[in-house]
Backbone as JSON Lines, residues from 0, in Angstrom:
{"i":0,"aa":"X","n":[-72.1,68.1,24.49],"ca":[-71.28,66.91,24.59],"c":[-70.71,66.5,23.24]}
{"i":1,"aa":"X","n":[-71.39,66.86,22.2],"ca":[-71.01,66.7,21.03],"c":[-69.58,66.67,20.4]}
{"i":2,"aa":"X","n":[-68.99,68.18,21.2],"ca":[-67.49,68.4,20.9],"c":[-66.45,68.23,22.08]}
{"i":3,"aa":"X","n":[-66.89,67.41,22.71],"ca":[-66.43,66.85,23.94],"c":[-65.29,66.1,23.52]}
{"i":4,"aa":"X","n":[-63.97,66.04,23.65],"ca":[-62.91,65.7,23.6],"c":[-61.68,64.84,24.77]}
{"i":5,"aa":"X","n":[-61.65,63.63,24.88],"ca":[-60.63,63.0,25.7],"c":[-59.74,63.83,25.96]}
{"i":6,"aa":"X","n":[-58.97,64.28,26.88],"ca":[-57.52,65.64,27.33],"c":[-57.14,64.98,28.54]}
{"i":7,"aa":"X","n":[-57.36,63.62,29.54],"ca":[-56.07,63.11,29.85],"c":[-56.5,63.99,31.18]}
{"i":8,"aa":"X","n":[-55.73,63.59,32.15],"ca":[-55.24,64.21,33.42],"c":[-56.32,63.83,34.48]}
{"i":9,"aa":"X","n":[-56.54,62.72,34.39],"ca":[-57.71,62.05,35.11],"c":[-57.29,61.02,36.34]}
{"i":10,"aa":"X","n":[-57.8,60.78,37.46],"ca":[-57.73,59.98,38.53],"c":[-58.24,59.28,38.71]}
{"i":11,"aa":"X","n":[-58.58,58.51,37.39],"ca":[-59.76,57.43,37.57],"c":[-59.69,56.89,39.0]}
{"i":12,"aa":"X","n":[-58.25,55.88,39.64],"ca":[-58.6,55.2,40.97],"c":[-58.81,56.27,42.02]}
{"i":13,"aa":"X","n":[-58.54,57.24,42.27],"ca":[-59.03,57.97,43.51],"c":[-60.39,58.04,43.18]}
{"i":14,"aa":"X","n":[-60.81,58.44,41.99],"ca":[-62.33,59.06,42.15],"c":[-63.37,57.43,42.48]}
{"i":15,"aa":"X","n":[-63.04,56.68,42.1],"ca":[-63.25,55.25,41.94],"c":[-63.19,54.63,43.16]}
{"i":16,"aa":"X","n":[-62.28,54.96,44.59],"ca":[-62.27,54.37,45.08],"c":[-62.84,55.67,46.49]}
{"i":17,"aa":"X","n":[-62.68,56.72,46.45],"ca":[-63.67,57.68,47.01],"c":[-65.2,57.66,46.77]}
{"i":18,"aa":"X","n":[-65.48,57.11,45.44],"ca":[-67.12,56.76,45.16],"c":[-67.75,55.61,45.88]}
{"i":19,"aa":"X","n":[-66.7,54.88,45.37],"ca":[-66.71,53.37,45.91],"c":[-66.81,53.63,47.74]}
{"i":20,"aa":"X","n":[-66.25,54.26,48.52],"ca":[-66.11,54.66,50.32],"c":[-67.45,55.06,50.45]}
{"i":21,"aa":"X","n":[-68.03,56.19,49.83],"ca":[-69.01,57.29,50.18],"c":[-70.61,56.14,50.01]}
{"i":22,"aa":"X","n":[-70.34,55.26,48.74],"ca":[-71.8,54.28,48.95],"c":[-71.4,53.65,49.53]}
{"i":23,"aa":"X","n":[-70.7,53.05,50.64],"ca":[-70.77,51.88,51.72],"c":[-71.76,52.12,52.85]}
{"i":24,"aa":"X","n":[-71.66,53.11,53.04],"ca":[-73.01,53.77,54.05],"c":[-74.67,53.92,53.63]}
{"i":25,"aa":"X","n":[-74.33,53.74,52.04],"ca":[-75.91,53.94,51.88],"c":[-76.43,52.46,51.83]}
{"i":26,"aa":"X","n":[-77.99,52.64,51.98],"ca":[-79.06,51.84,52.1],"c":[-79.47,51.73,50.17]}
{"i":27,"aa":"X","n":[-79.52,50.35,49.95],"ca":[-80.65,50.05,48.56],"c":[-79.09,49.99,47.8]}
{"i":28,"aa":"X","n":[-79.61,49.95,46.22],"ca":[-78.97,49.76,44.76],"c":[-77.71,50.99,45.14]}
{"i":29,"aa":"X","n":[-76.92,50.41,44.81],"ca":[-75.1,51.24,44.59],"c":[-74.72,50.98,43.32]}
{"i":30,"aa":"X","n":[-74.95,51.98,42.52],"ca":[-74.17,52.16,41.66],"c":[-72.97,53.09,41.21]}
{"i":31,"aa":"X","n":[-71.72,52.91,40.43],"ca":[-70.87,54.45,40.43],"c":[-70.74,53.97,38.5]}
{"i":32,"aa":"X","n":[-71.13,55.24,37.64],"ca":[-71.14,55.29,36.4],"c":[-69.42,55.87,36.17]}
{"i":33,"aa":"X","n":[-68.71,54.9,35.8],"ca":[-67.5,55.85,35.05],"c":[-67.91,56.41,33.47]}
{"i":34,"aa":"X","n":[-67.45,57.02,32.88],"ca":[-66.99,57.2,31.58],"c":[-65.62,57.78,31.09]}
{"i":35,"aa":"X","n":[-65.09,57.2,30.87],"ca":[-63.61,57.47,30.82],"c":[-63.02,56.39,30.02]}
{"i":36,"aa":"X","n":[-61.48,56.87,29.33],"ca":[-60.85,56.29,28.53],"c":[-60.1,55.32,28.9]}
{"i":37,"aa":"X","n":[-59.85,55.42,30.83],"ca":[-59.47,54.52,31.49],"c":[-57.91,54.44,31.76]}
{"i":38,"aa":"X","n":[-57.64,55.85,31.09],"ca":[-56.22,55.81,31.33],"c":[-55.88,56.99,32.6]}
{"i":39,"aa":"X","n":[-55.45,56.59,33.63],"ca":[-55.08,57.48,34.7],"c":[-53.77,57.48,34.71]}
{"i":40,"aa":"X","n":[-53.87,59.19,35.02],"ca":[-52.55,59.89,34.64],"c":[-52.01,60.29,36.34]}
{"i":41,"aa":"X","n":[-53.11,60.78,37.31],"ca":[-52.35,61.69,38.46],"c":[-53.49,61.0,39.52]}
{"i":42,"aa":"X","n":[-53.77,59.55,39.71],"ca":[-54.03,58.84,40.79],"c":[-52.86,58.85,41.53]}
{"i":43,"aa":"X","n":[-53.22,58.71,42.95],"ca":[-52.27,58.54,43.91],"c":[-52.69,57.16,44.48]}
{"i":44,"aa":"X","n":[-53.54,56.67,44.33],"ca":[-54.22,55.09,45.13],"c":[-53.95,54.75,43.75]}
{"i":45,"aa":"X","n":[-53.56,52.95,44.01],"ca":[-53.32,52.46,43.21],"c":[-54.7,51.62,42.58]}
{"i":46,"aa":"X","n":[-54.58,50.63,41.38],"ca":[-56.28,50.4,40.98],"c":[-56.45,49.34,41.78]}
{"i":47,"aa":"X","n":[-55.36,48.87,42.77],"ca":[-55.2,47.27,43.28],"c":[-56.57,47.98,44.84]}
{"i":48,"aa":"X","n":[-56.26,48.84,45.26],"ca":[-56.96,49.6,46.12],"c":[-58.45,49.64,45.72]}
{"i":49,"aa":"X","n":[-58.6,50.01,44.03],"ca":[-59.94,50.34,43.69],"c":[-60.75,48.69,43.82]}
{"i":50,"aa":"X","n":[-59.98,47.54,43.64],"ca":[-60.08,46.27,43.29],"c":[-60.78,45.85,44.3]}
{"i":51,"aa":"X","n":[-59.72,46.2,45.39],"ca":[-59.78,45.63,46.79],"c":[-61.27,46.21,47.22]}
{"i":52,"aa":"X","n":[-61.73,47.57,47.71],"ca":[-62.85,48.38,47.5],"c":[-64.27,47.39,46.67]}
{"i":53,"aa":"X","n":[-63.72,47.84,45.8],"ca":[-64.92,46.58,44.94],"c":[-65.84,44.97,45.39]}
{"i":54,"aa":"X","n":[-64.36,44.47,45.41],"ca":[-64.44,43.21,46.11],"c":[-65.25,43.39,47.56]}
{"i":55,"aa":"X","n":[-64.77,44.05,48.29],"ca":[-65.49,44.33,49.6],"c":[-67.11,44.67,49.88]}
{"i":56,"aa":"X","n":[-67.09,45.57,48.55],"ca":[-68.55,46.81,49.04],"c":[-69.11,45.96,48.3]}
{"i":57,"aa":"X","n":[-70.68,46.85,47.99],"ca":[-71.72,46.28,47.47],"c":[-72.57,46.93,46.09]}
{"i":58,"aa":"X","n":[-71.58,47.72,45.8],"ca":[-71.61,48.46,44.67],"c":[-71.06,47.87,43.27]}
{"i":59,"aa":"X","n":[-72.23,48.84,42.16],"ca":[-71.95,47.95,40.77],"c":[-71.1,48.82,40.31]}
{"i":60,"aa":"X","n":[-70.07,48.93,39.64],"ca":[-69.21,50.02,39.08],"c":[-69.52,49.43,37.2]}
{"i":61,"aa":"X","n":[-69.93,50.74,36.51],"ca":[-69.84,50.73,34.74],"c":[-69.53,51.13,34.71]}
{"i":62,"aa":"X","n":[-68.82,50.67,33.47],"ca":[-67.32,51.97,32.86],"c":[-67.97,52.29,31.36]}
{"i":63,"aa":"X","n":[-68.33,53.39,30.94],"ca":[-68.48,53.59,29.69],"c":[-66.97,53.8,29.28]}
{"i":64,"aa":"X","n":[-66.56,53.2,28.34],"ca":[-65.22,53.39,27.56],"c":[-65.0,54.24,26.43]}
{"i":65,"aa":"X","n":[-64.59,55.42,26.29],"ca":[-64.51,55.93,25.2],"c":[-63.31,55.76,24.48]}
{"i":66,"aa":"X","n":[-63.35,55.69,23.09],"ca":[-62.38,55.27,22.27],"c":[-61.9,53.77,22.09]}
{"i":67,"aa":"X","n":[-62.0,53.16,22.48],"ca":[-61.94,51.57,22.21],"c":[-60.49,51.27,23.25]}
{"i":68,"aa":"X","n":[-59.21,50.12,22.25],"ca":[-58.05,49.87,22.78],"c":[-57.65,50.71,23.36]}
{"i":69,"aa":"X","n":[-56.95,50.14,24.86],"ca":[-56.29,50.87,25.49],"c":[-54.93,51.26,24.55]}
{"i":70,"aa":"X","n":[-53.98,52.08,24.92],"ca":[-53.3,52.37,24.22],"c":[-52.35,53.06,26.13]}
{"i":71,"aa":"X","n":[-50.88,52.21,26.17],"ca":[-50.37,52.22,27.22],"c":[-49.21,53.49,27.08]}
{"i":72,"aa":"X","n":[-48.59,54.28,28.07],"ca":[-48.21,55.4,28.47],"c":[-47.39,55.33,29.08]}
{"i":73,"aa":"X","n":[-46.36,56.4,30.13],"ca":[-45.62,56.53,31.03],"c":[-46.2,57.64,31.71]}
{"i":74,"aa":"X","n":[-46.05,57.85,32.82],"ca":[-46.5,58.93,33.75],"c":[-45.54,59.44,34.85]}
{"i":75,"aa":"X","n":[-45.69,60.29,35.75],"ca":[-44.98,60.51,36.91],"c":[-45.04,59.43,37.94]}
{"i":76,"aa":"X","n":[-46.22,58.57,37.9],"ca":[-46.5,57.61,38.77],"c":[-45.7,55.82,38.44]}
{"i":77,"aa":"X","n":[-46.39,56.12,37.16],"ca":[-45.87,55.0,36.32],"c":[-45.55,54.5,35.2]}
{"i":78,"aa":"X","n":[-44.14,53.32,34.88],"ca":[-43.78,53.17,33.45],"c":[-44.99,52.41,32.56]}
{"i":79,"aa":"X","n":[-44.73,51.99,31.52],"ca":[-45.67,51.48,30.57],"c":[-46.35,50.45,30.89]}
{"i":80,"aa":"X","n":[-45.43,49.55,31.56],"ca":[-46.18,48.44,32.51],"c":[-46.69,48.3,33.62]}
{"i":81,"aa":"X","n":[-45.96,49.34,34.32],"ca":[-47.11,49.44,35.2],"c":[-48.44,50.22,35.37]}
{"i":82,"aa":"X","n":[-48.92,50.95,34.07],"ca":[-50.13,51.71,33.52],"c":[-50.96,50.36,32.84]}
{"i":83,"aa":"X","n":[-50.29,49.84,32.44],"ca":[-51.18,48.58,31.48],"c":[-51.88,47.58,32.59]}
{"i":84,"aa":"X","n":[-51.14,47.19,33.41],"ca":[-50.89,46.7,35.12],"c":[-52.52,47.06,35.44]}
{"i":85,"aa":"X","n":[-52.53,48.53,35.63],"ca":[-53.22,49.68,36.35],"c":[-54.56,49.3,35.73]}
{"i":86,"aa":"X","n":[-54.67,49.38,34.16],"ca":[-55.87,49.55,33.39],"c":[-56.57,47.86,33.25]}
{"i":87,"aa":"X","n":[-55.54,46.94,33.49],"ca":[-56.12,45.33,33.57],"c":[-57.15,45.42,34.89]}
{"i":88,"aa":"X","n":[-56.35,45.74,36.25],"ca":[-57.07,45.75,37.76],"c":[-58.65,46.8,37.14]}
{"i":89,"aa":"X","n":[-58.2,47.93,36.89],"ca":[-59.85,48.68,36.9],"c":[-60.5,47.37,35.65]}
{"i":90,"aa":"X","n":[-60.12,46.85,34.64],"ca":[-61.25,46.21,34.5],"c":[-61.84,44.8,35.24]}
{"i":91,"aa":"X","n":[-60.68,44.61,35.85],"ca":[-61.12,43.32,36.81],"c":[-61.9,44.2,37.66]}
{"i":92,"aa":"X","n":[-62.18,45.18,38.48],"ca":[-62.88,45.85,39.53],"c":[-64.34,45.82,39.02]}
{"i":93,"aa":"X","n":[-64.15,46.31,37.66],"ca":[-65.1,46.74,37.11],"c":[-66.7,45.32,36.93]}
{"i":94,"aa":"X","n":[-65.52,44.37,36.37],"ca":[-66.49,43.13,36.7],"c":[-66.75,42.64,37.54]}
{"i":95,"aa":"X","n":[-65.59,42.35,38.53],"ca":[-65.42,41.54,39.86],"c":[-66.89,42.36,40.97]}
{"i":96,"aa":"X","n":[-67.48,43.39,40.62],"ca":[-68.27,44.16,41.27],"c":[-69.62,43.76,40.42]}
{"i":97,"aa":"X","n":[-69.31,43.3,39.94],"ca":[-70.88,42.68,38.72],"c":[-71.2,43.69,37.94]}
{"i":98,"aa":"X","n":[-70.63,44.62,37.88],"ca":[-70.9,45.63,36.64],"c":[-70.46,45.02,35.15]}
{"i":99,"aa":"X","n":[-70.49,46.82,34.15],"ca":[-69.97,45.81,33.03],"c":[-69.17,47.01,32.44]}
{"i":100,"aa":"X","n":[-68.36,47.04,31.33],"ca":[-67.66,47.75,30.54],"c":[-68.8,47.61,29.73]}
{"i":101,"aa":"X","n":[-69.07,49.1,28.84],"ca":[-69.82,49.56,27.55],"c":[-68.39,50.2,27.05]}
{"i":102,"aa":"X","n":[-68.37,49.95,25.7],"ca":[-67.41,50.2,25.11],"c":[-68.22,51.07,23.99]}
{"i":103,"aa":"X","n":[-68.05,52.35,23.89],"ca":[-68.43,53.44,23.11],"c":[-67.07,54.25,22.18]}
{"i":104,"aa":"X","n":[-67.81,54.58,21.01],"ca":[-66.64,55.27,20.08],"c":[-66.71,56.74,19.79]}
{"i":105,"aa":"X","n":[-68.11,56.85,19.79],"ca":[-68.57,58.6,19.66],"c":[-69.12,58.6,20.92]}
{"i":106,"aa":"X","n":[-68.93,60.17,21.23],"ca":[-69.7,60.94,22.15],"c":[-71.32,60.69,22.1]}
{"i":107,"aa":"X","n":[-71.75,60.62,20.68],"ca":[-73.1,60.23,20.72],"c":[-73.82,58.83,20.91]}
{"i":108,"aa":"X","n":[-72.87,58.19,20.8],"ca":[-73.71,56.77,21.55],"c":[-73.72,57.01,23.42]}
{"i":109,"aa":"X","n":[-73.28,57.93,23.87],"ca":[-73.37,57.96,25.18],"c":[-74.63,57.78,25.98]}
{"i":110,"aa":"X","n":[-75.66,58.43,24.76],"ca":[-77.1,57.86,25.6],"c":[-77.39,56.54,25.88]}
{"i":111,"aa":"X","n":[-77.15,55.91,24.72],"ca":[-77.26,54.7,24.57],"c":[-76.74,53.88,25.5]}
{"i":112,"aa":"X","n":[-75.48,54.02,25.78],"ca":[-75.01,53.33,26.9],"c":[-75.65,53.09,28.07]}
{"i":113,"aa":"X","n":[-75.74,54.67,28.7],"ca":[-76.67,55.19,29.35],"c":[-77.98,54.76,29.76]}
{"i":114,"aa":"X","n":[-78.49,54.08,28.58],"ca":[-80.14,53.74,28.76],"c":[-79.96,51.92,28.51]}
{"i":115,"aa":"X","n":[-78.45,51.75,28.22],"ca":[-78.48,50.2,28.74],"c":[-78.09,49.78,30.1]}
{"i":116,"aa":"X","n":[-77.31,50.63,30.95],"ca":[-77.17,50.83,32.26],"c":[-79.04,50.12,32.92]}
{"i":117,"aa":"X","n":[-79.55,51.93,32.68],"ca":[-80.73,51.91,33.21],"c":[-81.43,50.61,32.98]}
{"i":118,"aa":"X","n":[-81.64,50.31,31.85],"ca":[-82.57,49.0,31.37],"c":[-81.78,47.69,32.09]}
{"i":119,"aa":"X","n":[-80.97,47.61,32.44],"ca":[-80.15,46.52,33.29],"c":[-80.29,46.65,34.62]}
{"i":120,"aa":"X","n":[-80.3,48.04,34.95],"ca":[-80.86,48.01,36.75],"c":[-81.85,47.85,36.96]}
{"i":121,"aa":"X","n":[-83.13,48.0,36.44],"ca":[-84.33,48.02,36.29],"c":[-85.02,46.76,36.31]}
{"i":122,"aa":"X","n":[-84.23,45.51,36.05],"ca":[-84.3,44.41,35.67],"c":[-83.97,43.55,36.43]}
{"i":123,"aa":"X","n":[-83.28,43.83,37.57],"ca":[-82.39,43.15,38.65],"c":[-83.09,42.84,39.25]}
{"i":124,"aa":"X","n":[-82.59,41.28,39.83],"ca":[-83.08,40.33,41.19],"c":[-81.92,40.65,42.03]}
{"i":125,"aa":"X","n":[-82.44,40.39,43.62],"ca":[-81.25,40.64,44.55],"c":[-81.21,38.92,44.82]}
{"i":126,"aa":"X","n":[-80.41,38.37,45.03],"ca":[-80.16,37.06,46.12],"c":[-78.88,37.33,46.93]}
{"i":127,"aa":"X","n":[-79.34,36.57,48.01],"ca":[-78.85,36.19,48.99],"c":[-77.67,34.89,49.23]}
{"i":128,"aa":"X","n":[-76.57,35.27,49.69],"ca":[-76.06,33.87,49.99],"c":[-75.69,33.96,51.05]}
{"i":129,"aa":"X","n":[-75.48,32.85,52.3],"ca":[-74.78,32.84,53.21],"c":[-73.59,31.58,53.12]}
{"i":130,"aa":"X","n":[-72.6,31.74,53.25],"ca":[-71.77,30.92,53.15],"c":[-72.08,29.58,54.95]}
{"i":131,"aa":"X","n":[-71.58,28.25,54.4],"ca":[-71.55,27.33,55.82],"c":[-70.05,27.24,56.24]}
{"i":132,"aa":"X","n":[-69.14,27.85,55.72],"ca":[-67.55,28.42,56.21],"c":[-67.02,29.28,56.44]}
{"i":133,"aa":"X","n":[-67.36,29.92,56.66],"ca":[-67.46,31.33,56.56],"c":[-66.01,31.98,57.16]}
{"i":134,"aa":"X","n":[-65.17,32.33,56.88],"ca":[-63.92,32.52,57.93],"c":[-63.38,33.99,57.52]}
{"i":135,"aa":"X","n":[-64.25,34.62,57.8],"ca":[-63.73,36.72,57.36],"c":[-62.53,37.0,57.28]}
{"i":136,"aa":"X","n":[-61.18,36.18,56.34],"ca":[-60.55,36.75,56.52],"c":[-60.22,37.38,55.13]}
{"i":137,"aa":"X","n":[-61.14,37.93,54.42],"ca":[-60.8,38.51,53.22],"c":[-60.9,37.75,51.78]}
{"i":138,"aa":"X","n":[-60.29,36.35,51.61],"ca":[-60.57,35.59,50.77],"c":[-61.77,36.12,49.74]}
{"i":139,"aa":"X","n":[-61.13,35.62,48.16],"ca":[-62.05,35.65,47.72],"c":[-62.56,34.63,46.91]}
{"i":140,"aa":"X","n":[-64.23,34.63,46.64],"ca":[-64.55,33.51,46.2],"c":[-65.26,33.67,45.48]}
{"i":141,"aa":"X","n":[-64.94,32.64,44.27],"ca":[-65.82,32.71,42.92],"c":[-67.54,32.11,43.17]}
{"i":142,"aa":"X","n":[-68.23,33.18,41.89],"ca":[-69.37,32.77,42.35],"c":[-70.04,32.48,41.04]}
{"i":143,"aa":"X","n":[-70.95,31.25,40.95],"ca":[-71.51,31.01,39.5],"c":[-72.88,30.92,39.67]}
{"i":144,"aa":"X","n":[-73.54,31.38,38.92],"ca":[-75.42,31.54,38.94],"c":[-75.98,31.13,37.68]}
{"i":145,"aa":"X","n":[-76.59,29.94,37.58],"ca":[-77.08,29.39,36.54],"c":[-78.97,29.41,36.44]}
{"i":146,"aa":"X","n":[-79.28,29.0,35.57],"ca":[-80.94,28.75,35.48],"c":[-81.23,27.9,34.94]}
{"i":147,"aa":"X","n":[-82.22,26.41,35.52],"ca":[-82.07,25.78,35.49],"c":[-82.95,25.72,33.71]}
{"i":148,"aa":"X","n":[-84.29,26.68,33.49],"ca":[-84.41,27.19,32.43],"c":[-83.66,27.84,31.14]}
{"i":149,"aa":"X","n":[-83.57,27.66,30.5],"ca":[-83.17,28.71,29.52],"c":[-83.3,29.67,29.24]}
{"i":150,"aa":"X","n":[-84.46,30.49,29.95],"ca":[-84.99,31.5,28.97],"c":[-84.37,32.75,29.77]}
{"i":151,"aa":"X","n":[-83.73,33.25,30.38],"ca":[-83.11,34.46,30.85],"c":[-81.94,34.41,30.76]}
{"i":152,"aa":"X","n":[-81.42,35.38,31.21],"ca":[-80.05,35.91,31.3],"c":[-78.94,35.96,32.44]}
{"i":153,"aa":"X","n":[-78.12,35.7,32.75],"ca":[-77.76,35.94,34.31],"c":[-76.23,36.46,34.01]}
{"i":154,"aa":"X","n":[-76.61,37.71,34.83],"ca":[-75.29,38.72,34.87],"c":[-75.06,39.04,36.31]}
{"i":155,"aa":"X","n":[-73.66,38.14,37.2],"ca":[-73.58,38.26,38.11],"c":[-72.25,38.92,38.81]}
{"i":156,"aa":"X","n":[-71.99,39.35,39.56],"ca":[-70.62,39.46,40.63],"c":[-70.08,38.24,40.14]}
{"i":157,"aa":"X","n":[-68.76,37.96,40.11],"ca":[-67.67,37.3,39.8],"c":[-67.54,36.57,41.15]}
{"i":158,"aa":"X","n":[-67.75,37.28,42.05],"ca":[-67.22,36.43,43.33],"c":[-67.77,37.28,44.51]}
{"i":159,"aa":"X","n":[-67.06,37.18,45.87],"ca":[-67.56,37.48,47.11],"c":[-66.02,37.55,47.73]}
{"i":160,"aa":"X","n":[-65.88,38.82,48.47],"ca":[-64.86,38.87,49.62],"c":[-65.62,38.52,51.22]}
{"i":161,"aa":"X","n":[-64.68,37.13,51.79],"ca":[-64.99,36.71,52.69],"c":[-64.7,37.51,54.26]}
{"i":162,"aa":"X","n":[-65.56,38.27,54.37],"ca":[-65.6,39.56,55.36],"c":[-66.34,39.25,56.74]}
């Protein structure tokens, strides 16, 4: 991995939103690990799709980031703005799913990342909410989790699609 090199030609939202389909069926913890620079070149689903996906399922999506700033493009798919467009939605997905962006510069902090993933799943409470309005039609709704203590941490989903 050492001489492992960024080269482009990646689908981040298909693979993202095919990962995202395939854990809706499973039972327990969903997670999908990206690592990627975050720039998709030959997606055919757009990231509004990967968003939508997110919002819905019950899966945590991390993005390890390699190389830092995005740095925006043109493609066969899309002009400069609508790639920049593209790379805002995957990081809204990315949180809106309660995951998190790790932002890495070398190949060798990859463990690291890696073993902050782990040490963060490992650590997790599940709760429950049921809404008293409940009206499935997709809506989404912000969600805030406080303690009435100080002494922990709370890293939550952004919100809930009303399903």
């Amino acid at each position: 991995m050492a001489s492992t090199q960024a080269a482009g030609g990646t689908a981040v939202n298909d693979f993202l939103y095919l990962s995202l389909k395939l854990l809706d069926a499973r039972q327990g913890q969903r997670v999908v690990v990206l690592f990627s620079d975050g720039s998709d070149i030959h997606s055919v689903l757009p990231a509004a799709d990967v968003l939508w996906k997110a919002r819905a399922g019950q899966s945590l999506i991390y993005w390890i980031q390699l190389g830092g700033k995005h740095q925006s493009f043109t493609s066969a798919w899309r002009d400069f703005k609508g790639n920049d467009r593209e790379y805002s939605e995957l990081e809204k997905a990315v949180k809106e799913s309660g995951g998190r962006i790790l932002e890495i510069n070398r190949v060798e902090e990859l463990e690291g990342a890696f073993r902050n993933i782990l040490q963060e799943l490992r650590q997790q409470y599940a709760l429950g909410y049921y809404p008293t309005n409940a009206k499935s039609d997709g809506s989404w709704h912000k969600v805030q989790v406080t303690l009435k203590s100080g002494g922990g941490r709370v890293h939550t989903r952004e919100g809930y699609a009303d399903y």
